[in-house]
Amino acid sequence: MIDKIYCVDVQPDMEGKRVKLAGWVYRKREVGKKVFIVLRDSTGIVQAIFKKELSEGAYEMAKKAGIESSVIIEGTVKADPRAPTGVEIQADRIEIVQNVDFFPITKDASEEFLLDVRHLHLHSPKVAAIMKVKATMMQAAREWLLQDGWYEVFPPILVTGAVEGGATLFKLKYFDRTAYLSQSAQLYLEAAIFGLEKVWSLTPSFRAEKSRTRRHLTEFWHLELEAAWMDLQDIMKVEEELVSYMVQRTLELRRSEVETFRKDLTTLKNAVPPFPRVSYDEAIDILQSKGVEIEWGEDMGADEERILTQEFEAPFFVYGYPKGIKAFYMKEDPEDPRKVLAADMLAPEGYGEIIGGSQREDDYNKLVQRILEEGMKPEDYEWYLDLRKYGSVPHSGFGLGLERLVAWVLKLDHVRWATLFPRTPSRLYP
Ligand SMILES: NC(=O)C[C@H]([NH3+])C(=O)NS(=O)(=O)OC[C@H]1O[C@@H](n2cnc3c(N)ncnc32)[C@H](O)[C@@H]1O
Ligand SMILES: [Mg+2]
């Protein structure tokens, strides 16, 4: 490993110190007999100035370095308020590790082109900032889950059945059998609670959704929790405490990155428990009062949720959905058999659903009935039904779409920017 420091380490109080840095040529300009190179690394940027009178060899080499060339630079630190970071390096040595004559991404690159060359787009400091925020959100989630006594488990991705409807399964050949890519780890987490009680997993989930909306991917990162003995109210409290901690901790550790994407942090700061709660019935009333044509019993799509979120300045819950629009595993509301004990968490500012959760049906016969009602075969869920035969307990859980949370926090215009290599119906490469 090169004995170097990072751009962020170069500070004005290091005046006169000799330093070595490695990175990529982010910006470059020539003025008279000087070359200014703004070097980029994973921590930020710093300007290096190459003066012909100081080192002709380095000056001539610096002139050759193209944008995004990988370079190693040495020189002396000098405080200079005119430099982008208030300090620069009076460089007397540059090694071009690999020169780039023409970097294909230019200022006028289209979004589709950026996705076509996503492997090169990852050079971008803005993309790196998104990935740092995403990583910090998961660091925060792990911190919270550990201190609150949750066990991480590692469920299978190759599965034999649907959790969220057969229409969005990706099928694959598994030797002489058929397998599917997991839509959700939920059913396996439900099995894990009998030994561990409170479990969580972060897995890729797959949905063969043809929806071409700004919030759908065909592969997304899914943070899921499941807990024995918890009812819907209990799990909603877990959701709001977890999301609040993830958001506030990210503001604490990554505020400069967040502010790169949004100046108004109000809704993020408002993300503290208790989050507002509205019933599905109230949500329908709100939408109808705003002229939306929606009837009780219908699902809210992205457009309806966008309108509903205008009523809130923080993440909020919608609870008490009609049974007909929700999944087979959700427990019927004992007080209203038309409904299930389900709640979604919606992000404000038009982002909508970021979490789907519910209390699960823990009665064997009722679950068999729900499976049949949904046109599914109980024999396909034999192992899952066993969970209701051997010490069944009330239990609840939820799934958080990590890209959707990041998209809201950074106000991204599409979830695809929140993932390293987005997968959508039209994009499988690179
Ligand atoms: N353990 C559970 O209870 C999870 C449950 N089985 C489940 O999968 N619910 S969900 O379908 O609403 O998906 C959960 C969340 O997963 C995200 N999600 C769901 N589908 C997508 C797509 N296609 N793209 C991106 N993100 C997606 C979104 O934030 C949803 O709220
Ligand atoms: Mg959902």
Short mmCIF file of C-alpha atoms and ligand atoms in Angstrom, two decimals:
data_model
loop_
_atom_site.label_atom_id
_atom_site.label_comp_id
_atom_site.label_asym_id
_atom_site.label_seq_id
_atom_site.Cartn_x
_atom_site.Cartn_y
_atom_site.Cartn_z
CA MET A 1 0.00 0.00 0.00
CA ILE A 2 1.35 3.43 -0.95
CA ASP A 3 2.47 5.50 2.06
CA LYS A 4 0.04 8.34 1.33
CA ILE A 5 -2.51 10.58 2.98
CA TYR A 6 -6.03 11.45 1.82
CA CYS A 7 -7.33 14.71 0.37
CA VAL A 8 -9.36 15.34 3.52
CA ASP A 9 -6.13 15.14 5.58
CA VAL A 10 -4.55 18.12 3.78
CA GLN A 11 -5.21 21.09 6.09
CA PRO A 12 -3.90 24.68 6.17
CA ASP A 13 -2.09 24.04 9.47
CA MET A 14 0.16 21.58 7.56
CA GLU A 15 1.85 24.54 5.75
CA GLY A 16 5.36 23.52 4.60
CA LYS A 17 4.80 19.78 5.18
CA ARG A 18 5.73 17.38 2.36
CA VAL A 19 2.89 15.02 1.42
CA LYS A 20 2.08 12.25 -1.04
CA LEU A 21 -1.45 11.58 -2.35
CA ALA A 22 -2.96 9.13 -4.81
CA GLY A 23 -6.19 9.55 -6.70
CA TRP A 24 -7.73 10.62 -9.97
CA VAL A 25 -7.56 13.84 -11.99
CA TYR A 26 -10.94 15.46 -11.29
CA ARG A 27 -10.39 18.85 -12.87
CA LYS A 28 -7.42 20.37 -14.74
CA ARG A 29 -6.53 23.75 -16.19
CA GLU A 30 -3.41 25.41 -17.54
CA VAL A 31 -2.63 29.06 -16.84
CA GLY A 32 0.62 30.42 -18.30
CA LYS A 33 3.48 28.21 -17.08
CA LYS A 34 1.31 26.56 -14.41
CA VAL A 35 -0.92 23.50 -14.41
CA PHE A 36 -3.67 23.23 -11.78
CA ILE A 37 -4.88 19.69 -11.11
CA VAL A 38 -7.79 19.08 -8.70
CA LEU A 39 -7.10 15.61 -7.37
CA ARG A 40 -10.03 13.43 -6.26
CA ASP A 41 -9.99 10.50 -3.85
CA SER A 42 -12.66 8.76 -1.74
CA THR A 43 -12.55 11.56 0.86
CA GLY A 44 -12.84 14.60 -1.39
CA ILE A 45 -10.61 16.88 -3.44
CA VAL A 46 -7.48 18.96 -3.13
CA GLN A 47 -5.76 21.24 -5.63
CA ALA A 48 -2.19 20.65 -6.76
CA ILE A 49 -0.30 23.34 -8.66
CA PHE A 50 2.58 22.44 -10.99
CA LYS A 51 4.88 25.38 -11.76
CA LYS A 52 7.40 25.03 -14.56
CA GLU A 53 9.95 26.97 -12.54
CA LEU A 54 9.58 24.58 -9.58
CA SER A 55 9.88 21.30 -11.52
CA GLU A 56 9.85 21.29 -15.32
CA GLY A 57 9.60 17.49 -15.43
CA ALA A 58 6.54 17.40 -13.20
CA TYR A 59 5.04 20.37 -15.07
CA GLU A 60 5.42 18.62 -18.45
CA MET A 61 4.00 15.35 -17.00
CA ALA A 62 1.06 17.16 -15.42
CA LYS A 63 0.22 18.67 -18.81
CA LYS A 64 -0.16 15.12 -20.20
CA ALA A 65 -2.54 13.84 -17.49
CA GLY A 66 -6.12 13.54 -18.79
CA ILE A 67 -9.34 13.80 -16.76
CA GLU A 68 -9.83 10.72 -14.51
CA SER A 69 -6.25 9.55 -15.04
CA SER A 70 -4.98 7.74 -11.95
CA VAL A 71 -2.01 9.61 -10.49
CA ILE A 72 0.31 9.85 -7.51
CA ILE A 73 1.30 13.41 -6.56
CA GLU A 74 3.93 14.71 -4.15
CA GLY A 75 4.64 18.23 -2.98
CA THR A 76 4.54 20.78 -0.19
CA VAL A 77 1.36 22.01 1.52
CA LYS A 78 0.56 25.72 1.21
CA ALA A 79 -2.48 27.47 2.65
CA ASP A 80 -4.27 29.44 -0.07
CA PRO A 81 -7.81 30.83 0.35
CA ARG A 82 -8.20 30.86 -3.45
CA ALA A 83 -7.88 27.05 -3.63
CA PRO A 84 -11.17 25.01 -3.57
CA THR A 85 -10.44 23.69 -0.07
CA GLY A 86 -8.38 26.66 1.20
CA VAL A 87 -5.18 24.73 0.84
CA GLU A 88 -3.12 23.41 -2.06
CA ILE A 89 -0.07 21.35 -2.83
CA GLN A 90 2.94 22.95 -4.50
CA ALA A 91 3.64 19.79 -6.49
CA ASP A 92 7.11 18.78 -7.66
CA ARG A 93 6.38 15.15 -8.60
CA ILE A 94 3.60 13.33 -10.44
CA GLU A 95 3.41 9.70 -11.50
CA ILE A 96 0.68 8.90 -14.02
CA VAL A 97 -0.42 5.39 -13.04
CA GLN A 98 -2.75 5.15 -16.02
CA ASN A 99 -3.43 8.05 -18.34
CA VAL A 100 -6.93 8.63 -19.72
CA ASP A 101 -6.99 10.45 -23.03
CA PHE A 102 -10.79 10.85 -23.07
CA PHE A 103 -13.17 10.00 -20.22
CA PRO A 104 -16.56 9.15 -21.86
CA ILE A 105 -18.72 10.90 -19.24
CA THR A 106 -19.11 14.58 -20.02
CA LYS A 107 -21.23 17.31 -18.38
CA ASP A 108 -24.05 16.89 -20.92
CA ALA A 109 -24.29 13.08 -20.53
CA SER A 110 -27.91 11.81 -20.54
CA GLU A 111 -29.30 9.74 -17.65
CA GLU A 112 -29.59 6.70 -19.91
CA PHE A 113 -25.96 7.08 -20.97
CA LEU A 114 -24.86 7.38 -17.34
CA LEU A 115 -26.69 4.10 -16.68
CA ASP A 116 -25.11 2.51 -19.76
CA VAL A 117 -21.68 3.36 -18.33
CA ARG A 118 -22.66 3.03 -14.66
CA HIS A 119 -19.32 1.25 -14.04
CA LEU A 120 -17.58 4.54 -14.96
CA HIS A 121 -20.26 6.74 -13.36
CA LEU A 122 -19.08 5.36 -10.01
CA HIS A 123 -16.06 7.68 -10.35
CA SER A 124 -18.47 10.54 -9.59
CA PRO A 125 -18.19 12.15 -6.12
CA LYS A 126 -22.00 12.61 -6.14
CA VAL A 127 -22.52 8.90 -6.73
CA ALA A 128 -19.95 8.16 -4.02
CA ALA A 129 -21.88 10.46 -1.67
CA ILE A 130 -25.09 8.47 -2.26
CA MET A 131 -23.28 5.21 -1.52
CA LYS A 132 -21.72 6.68 1.63
CA VAL A 133 -25.18 7.72 2.86
CA LYS A 134 -26.59 4.28 2.05
CA ALA A 135 -23.72 2.60 3.90
CA THR A 136 -24.17 4.92 6.89
CA MET A 137 -27.90 4.19 7.02
CA MET A 138 -27.12 0.48 7.28
CA GLN A 139 -24.36 1.16 9.82
CA ALA A 140 -26.98 2.98 11.89
CA ALA A 141 -29.50 0.18 11.43
CA ARG A 142 -26.94 -2.36 12.66
CA GLU A 143 -26.12 -0.17 15.66
CA TRP A 144 -29.79 0.09 16.63
CA LEU A 145 -30.58 -3.57 16.01
CA LEU A 146 -27.63 -4.71 18.11
CA GLN A 147 -28.47 -2.49 21.08
CA ASP A 148 -32.14 -3.51 20.89
CA GLY A 149 -31.34 -7.23 20.96
CA TRP A 150 -32.07 -8.35 17.39
CA TYR A 151 -30.19 -11.26 15.78
CA GLU A 152 -29.00 -11.02 12.19
CA VAL A 153 -29.82 -14.14 10.18
CA PHE A 154 -29.00 -15.09 6.57
CA PRO A 155 -32.05 -16.50 4.77
CA PRO A 156 -32.03 -18.29 1.41
CA ILE A 157 -32.44 -16.44 -1.88
CA LEU A 158 -33.30 -19.58 -3.88
CA VAL A 159 -36.86 -20.44 -2.83
CA THR A 160 -39.87 -22.45 -3.94
CA GLY A 161 -42.76 -20.05 -3.50
CA ALA A 162 -44.20 -16.55 -3.59
CA VAL A 163 -44.58 -14.25 -0.62
CA GLU A 164 -45.90 -11.18 -2.42
CA GLY A 165 -47.84 -12.69 -5.27
CA GLY A 166 -46.87 -15.10 -8.01
CA ALA A 167 -47.02 -12.47 -10.74
CA THR A 168 -43.69 -10.94 -9.75
CA LEU A 169 -41.60 -14.10 -9.31
CA PHE A 170 -38.39 -14.62 -11.26
CA LYS A 171 -38.33 -18.32 -12.14
CA LEU A 172 -35.11 -20.29 -12.69
CA LYS A 173 -34.14 -23.84 -13.43
CA TYR A 174 -32.84 -25.61 -10.30
CA PHE A 175 -31.37 -28.89 -11.57
CA ASP A 176 -34.52 -30.86 -12.45
CA ARG A 177 -36.82 -28.58 -10.45
CA THR A 178 -38.13 -25.00 -10.58
CA ALA A 179 -36.90 -22.37 -8.15
CA TYR A 180 -37.56 -18.67 -7.74
CA LEU A 181 -35.55 -15.66 -6.62
CA SER A 182 -36.72 -14.50 -3.20
CA GLN A 183 -39.28 -11.67 -3.13
CA SER A 184 -38.86 -11.32 0.64
CA ALA A 185 -37.10 -13.24 3.40
CA GLN A 186 -40.17 -12.95 5.60
CA LEU A 187 -41.34 -16.56 5.70
CA TYR A 188 -37.85 -17.75 6.68
CA LEU A 189 -37.54 -15.04 9.31
CA GLU A 190 -40.85 -16.27 10.74
CA ALA A 191 -39.26 -19.71 11.15
CA ALA A 192 -36.23 -18.18 12.85
CA ILE A 193 -38.23 -16.47 15.64
CA PHE A 194 -38.90 -19.81 17.37
CA GLY A 195 -35.25 -19.96 18.40
CA LEU A 196 -34.13 -16.33 18.27
CA GLU A 197 -37.40 -14.39 18.87
CA LYS A 198 -36.18 -11.10 17.31
CA VAL A 199 -34.44 -11.50 13.95
CA TRP A 200 -33.46 -9.35 11.01
CA SER A 201 -31.85 -9.77 7.60
CA LEU A 202 -30.58 -7.61 4.78
CA THR A 203 -31.02 -9.46 1.51
CA PRO A 204 -31.54 -8.70 -2.15
CA SER A 205 -35.20 -9.15 -3.01
CA PHE A 206 -36.43 -9.68 -6.55
CA ARG A 207 -39.67 -8.56 -8.15
CA ALA A 208 -40.45 -9.23 -11.80
CA GLU A 209 -42.48 -6.03 -11.78
CA LYS A 210 -43.09 -4.40 -15.11
CA SER A 211 -43.86 -1.18 -13.25
CA ARG A 212 -41.72 1.55 -14.77
CA THR A 213 -42.13 3.92 -11.85
CA ARG A 214 -39.46 5.94 -10.05
CA ARG A 215 -39.74 3.68 -7.02
CA HIS A 216 -39.54 0.18 -8.48
CA LEU A 217 -36.46 -1.94 -9.11
CA THR A 218 -36.44 -5.61 -10.10
CA GLU A 219 -33.67 -6.17 -7.54
CA PHE A 220 -33.56 -4.14 -4.35
CA TRP A 221 -32.01 -4.35 -0.90
CA HIS A 222 -34.54 -5.39 1.66
CA LEU A 223 -34.11 -4.85 5.40
CA GLU A 224 -36.57 -7.13 7.13
CA LEU A 225 -37.40 -7.74 10.80
CA GLU A 226 -39.58 -10.38 12.46
CA ALA A 227 -40.42 -10.71 16.15
CA ALA A 228 -42.25 -13.25 18.28
CA TRP A 229 -44.85 -11.96 20.79
CA MET A 230 -45.18 -8.61 19.00
CA ASP A 231 -48.48 -7.31 17.64
CA LEU A 232 -49.02 -4.62 15.00
CA GLN A 233 -48.73 -1.76 17.49
CA ASP A 234 -45.47 -3.19 18.84
CA ILE A 235 -43.88 -3.58 15.41
CA MET A 236 -44.93 -0.08 14.34
CA LYS A 237 -43.04 1.27 17.35
CA VAL A 238 -39.98 -0.74 16.27
CA GLU A 239 -40.29 0.66 12.75
CA GLU A 240 -40.44 4.29 13.83
CA GLU A 241 -37.59 3.91 16.33
CA LEU A 242 -35.39 2.16 13.76
CA VAL A 243 -36.11 4.60 10.91
CA SER A 244 -35.70 7.58 13.23
CA TYR A 245 -32.33 6.32 14.41
CA MET A 246 -31.19 5.61 10.83
CA VAL A 247 -32.16 9.10 9.66
CA GLN A 248 -30.86 11.07 12.67
CA ARG A 249 -27.60 9.11 12.81
CA THR A 250 -27.10 9.71 9.08
CA LEU A 251 -27.65 13.44 9.61
CA GLU A 252 -25.05 13.26 12.39
CA LEU A 253 -22.42 11.37 10.36
CA ARG A 254 -23.17 12.35 6.74
CA ARG A 255 -24.74 15.82 6.95
CA SER A 256 -22.46 17.29 4.27
CA GLU A 257 -23.32 14.49 1.84
CA VAL A 258 -27.05 14.87 2.57
CA GLU A 259 -26.84 18.63 2.06
CA THR A 260 -25.27 17.98 -1.35
CA PHE A 261 -28.73 16.73 -2.36
CA ARG A 262 -31.16 18.73 -0.23
CA LYS A 263 -30.95 22.00 1.64
CA ASP A 264 -34.21 21.68 3.56
CA LEU A 265 -33.77 19.04 6.27
CA THR A 266 -37.13 19.68 7.97
CA THR A 267 -38.81 16.37 7.14
CA LEU A 268 -35.69 14.47 8.12
CA LYS A 269 -35.48 16.23 11.46
CA ASN A 270 -39.20 15.56 11.93
CA ALA A 271 -38.56 11.82 11.66
CA VAL A 272 -38.74 11.20 15.39
CA PRO A 273 -41.27 9.00 17.22
CA PRO A 274 -44.17 8.90 17.39
CA PHE A 275 -44.76 9.10 13.66
CA PRO A 276 -48.28 10.24 12.64
CA ARG A 277 -50.78 7.45 12.10
CA VAL A 278 -53.81 7.48 9.80
CA SER A 279 -56.21 4.65 9.11
CA TYR A 280 -56.80 3.44 5.58
CA ASP A 281 -60.37 4.74 5.96
CA GLU A 282 -59.08 8.21 6.86
CA ALA A 283 -56.59 8.07 3.98
CA ILE A 284 -59.39 7.33 1.51
CA ASP A 285 -61.41 10.24 2.94
CA ILE A 286 -58.42 12.58 2.55
CA LEU A 287 -57.85 11.49 -1.05
CA GLN A 288 -61.52 11.80 -1.98
CA SER A 289 -61.64 15.26 -0.37
CA LYS A 290 -58.77 16.23 -2.69
CA GLY A 291 -60.69 15.04 -5.73
CA VAL A 292 -58.92 11.72 -6.19
CA GLU A 293 -61.19 9.09 -7.70
CA ILE A 294 -60.66 6.18 -5.33
CA GLU A 295 -63.17 3.93 -3.57
CA TRP A 296 -62.89 2.10 -0.29
CA GLY A 297 -61.30 -1.30 -0.94
CA GLU A 298 -59.01 -0.08 -3.73
CA ASP A 299 -55.23 -0.02 -3.31
CA MET A 300 -53.34 3.26 -3.21
CA GLY A 301 -50.75 3.44 -5.97
CA ALA A 302 -47.77 5.77 -6.30
CA ASP A 303 -49.95 8.66 -7.48
CA GLU A 304 -52.44 8.37 -4.63
CA GLU A 305 -49.64 8.01 -2.08
CA ARG A 306 -47.88 11.05 -3.52
CA ILE A 307 -51.00 13.14 -2.96
CA LEU A 308 -51.52 11.71 0.52
CA THR A 309 -47.94 12.51 1.57
CA GLN A 310 -48.64 16.21 0.90
CA GLU A 311 -50.60 16.18 4.18
CA PHE A 312 -47.53 15.28 6.23
CA GLU A 313 -44.12 16.74 7.08
CA ALA A 314 -42.68 13.49 8.43
CA PRO A 315 -42.82 9.76 7.71
CA PHE A 316 -46.25 8.43 8.71
CA PHE A 317 -48.19 5.18 8.97
CA VAL A 318 -51.28 4.09 7.13
CA TYR A 319 -52.87 1.17 8.95
CA GLY A 320 -55.92 -1.08 8.71
CA TYR A 321 -55.95 -1.97 5.02
CA PRO A 322 -58.73 -4.00 3.42
CA LYS A 323 -57.98 -7.72 3.33
CA GLY A 324 -58.59 -7.87 -0.41
CA ILE A 325 -55.56 -5.76 -1.33
CA LYS A 326 -53.09 -7.33 1.09
CA ALA A 327 -51.06 -10.56 1.29
CA PHE A 328 -52.28 -13.96 2.43
CA TYR A 329 -50.13 -14.09 5.57
CA MET A 330 -51.61 -10.98 7.19
CA LYS A 331 -53.80 -11.50 10.26
CA GLU A 332 -57.46 -10.61 9.91
CA ASP A 333 -58.52 -7.72 12.16
CA PRO A 334 -60.63 -9.34 14.91
CA GLU A 335 -62.62 -6.13 15.16
CA ASP A 336 -63.34 -5.86 11.43
CA PRO A 337 -63.04 -9.02 9.26
CA ARG A 338 -62.93 -6.82 6.13
CA LYS A 339 -59.48 -5.61 7.24
CA VAL A 340 -56.05 -6.97 8.14
CA LEU A 341 -53.60 -5.91 10.85
CA ALA A 342 -51.23 -4.27 8.37
CA ALA A 343 -49.46 -0.93 8.26
CA ASP A 344 -47.30 0.74 5.65
CA MET A 345 -44.88 3.53 6.45
CA LEU A 346 -44.94 6.32 3.88
CA ALA A 347 -42.22 8.90 3.40
CA PRO A 348 -43.31 12.52 2.86
CA GLU A 349 -42.47 14.77 -0.11
CA GLY A 350 -44.16 12.46 -2.55
CA TYR A 351 -42.02 9.39 -1.91
CA GLY A 352 -44.75 7.16 -0.42
CA GLU A 353 -44.28 3.59 0.74
CA ILE A 354 -40.91 2.76 2.24
CA ILE A 355 -42.06 -0.02 4.62
CA GLY A 356 -44.66 -2.78 4.35
CA GLY A 357 -45.47 -4.58 7.58
CA SER A 358 -48.12 -6.55 9.41
CA GLN A 359 -49.07 -8.90 12.17
CA ARG A 360 -49.05 -12.43 10.79
CA GLU A 361 -51.87 -14.97 10.85
CA ASP A 362 -50.73 -17.38 13.58
CA ASP A 363 -53.76 -19.72 13.46
CA TYR A 364 -53.23 -22.80 11.27
CA ASN A 365 -56.78 -23.16 9.94
CA LYS A 366 -57.20 -19.43 9.27
CA LEU A 367 -53.93 -19.37 7.37
CA VAL A 368 -54.95 -22.36 5.26
CA GLN A 369 -58.22 -20.54 4.54
CA ARG A 370 -56.36 -17.37 3.51
CA ILE A 371 -54.05 -19.36 1.23
CA LEU A 372 -57.05 -20.97 -0.46
CA GLU A 373 -58.85 -17.60 -0.71
CA GLU A 374 -55.82 -16.24 -2.57
CA GLY A 375 -55.98 -19.14 -5.04
CA MET A 376 -52.76 -20.67 -3.74
CA LYS A 377 -52.06 -24.29 -2.77
CA PRO A 378 -51.57 -25.10 0.95
CA GLU A 379 -49.28 -27.97 -0.07
CA ASP A 380 -46.86 -25.42 -1.53
CA TYR A 381 -46.60 -23.86 1.92
CA GLU A 382 -46.49 -27.03 4.04
CA TRP A 383 -43.31 -26.03 5.90
CA TYR A 384 -44.67 -22.52 6.48
CA LEU A 385 -47.93 -23.92 7.82
CA ASP A 386 -45.94 -26.17 10.18
CA LEU A 387 -44.91 -22.96 11.97
CA ARG A 388 -48.56 -22.76 13.09
CA LYS A 389 -48.58 -26.34 14.36
CA TYR A 390 -45.57 -26.46 16.67
CA GLY A 391 -45.78 -23.75 19.33
CA SER A 392 -47.29 -20.96 17.21
CA VAL A 393 -47.11 -17.47 18.69
CA PRO A 394 -48.44 -14.02 17.85
CA HIS A 395 -45.77 -12.38 15.72
CA SER A 396 -45.24 -9.41 13.44
CA GLY A 397 -42.65 -8.05 11.06
CA PHE A 398 -41.89 -5.68 8.22
CA GLY A 399 -39.74 -5.01 5.20
CA LEU A 400 -37.98 -1.71 4.47
CA GLY A 401 -36.81 -0.92 0.97
CA LEU A 402 -33.35 0.53 1.51
CA GLU A 403 -33.17 2.30 -1.86
CA ARG A 404 -36.56 3.90 -1.26
CA LEU A 405 -35.44 5.21 2.13
CA VAL A 406 -32.22 6.61 0.63
CA ALA A 407 -34.15 8.12 -2.28
CA TRP A 408 -36.37 10.04 0.15
CA VAL A 409 -33.50 11.13 2.44
CA LEU A 410 -31.52 12.48 -0.54
CA LYS A 411 -34.58 13.53 -2.57
CA LEU A 412 -33.45 11.45 -5.55
CA ASP A 413 -35.79 11.45 -8.54
CA HIS A 414 -35.55 7.67 -8.96
CA VAL A 415 -34.59 4.75 -6.72
CA ARG A 416 -32.18 3.56 -9.41
CA TRP A 417 -29.69 6.24 -8.32
CA ALA A 418 -29.66 4.71 -4.84
CA THR A 419 -28.19 1.38 -5.95
CA LEU A 420 -24.75 0.53 -7.29
CA PHE A 421 -25.92 -1.19 -10.48
CA PRO A 422 -29.68 -0.67 -10.93
CA ARG A 423 -31.83 -3.50 -12.20
CA THR A 424 -35.10 -2.52 -13.91
CA PRO A 425 -37.22 -4.21 -16.59
CA SER A 426 -35.08 -2.57 -19.26
CA ARG A 427 -31.70 -2.71 -17.54
CA LEU A 428 -29.61 -5.77 -16.73
CA TYR A 429 -26.21 -4.49 -17.91
CA PRO A 430 -23.60 -3.48 -16.74
N1 LIG B 1 -40.84 -8.85 5.89
C1 LIG B 1 -41.98 -8.25 5.41
O1 LIG B 1 -43.00 -8.12 6.06
C2 LIG B 1 -41.91 -7.70 4.01
C3 LIG B 1 -43.05 -8.15 3.14
N2 LIG B 1 -43.02 -9.61 2.89
C4 LIG B 1 -42.93 -7.44 1.81
O2 LIG B 1 -42.16 -7.84 0.96
N3 LIG B 1 -43.67 -6.30 1.74
S1 LIG B 1 -43.62 -5.32 0.46
O3 LIG B 1 -43.90 -6.06 -0.74
O4 LIG B 1 -44.45 -4.18 0.77
O5 LIG B 1 -42.11 -4.82 0.34
C5 LIG B 1 -41.53 -4.23 1.49
C6 LIG B 1 -40.82 -2.96 1.08
O6 LIG B 1 -39.87 -3.27 0.07
C7 LIG B 1 -39.76 -2.18 -0.84
N4 LIG B 1 -40.05 -2.66 -2.19
C8 LIG B 1 -40.99 -3.54 -2.55
N5 LIG B 1 -40.98 -3.76 -3.88
C9 LIG B 1 -39.97 -2.97 -4.35
C10 LIG B 1 -39.44 -2.74 -5.66
N6 LIG B 1 -39.92 -3.37 -6.75
N7 LIG B 1 -38.41 -1.88 -5.79
C11 LIG B 1 -37.90 -1.24 -4.70
N8 LIG B 1 -38.35 -1.42 -3.42
C12 LIG B 1 -39.38 -2.27 -3.29
C13 LIG B 1 -40.75 -1.13 -0.40
O7 LIG B 1 -40.08 -0.17 0.41
C14 LIG B 1 -41.73 -1.95 0.43
O8 LIG B 1 -42.39 -1.19 1.41
MG MG B 2 -45.99 -3.02 0.16
#
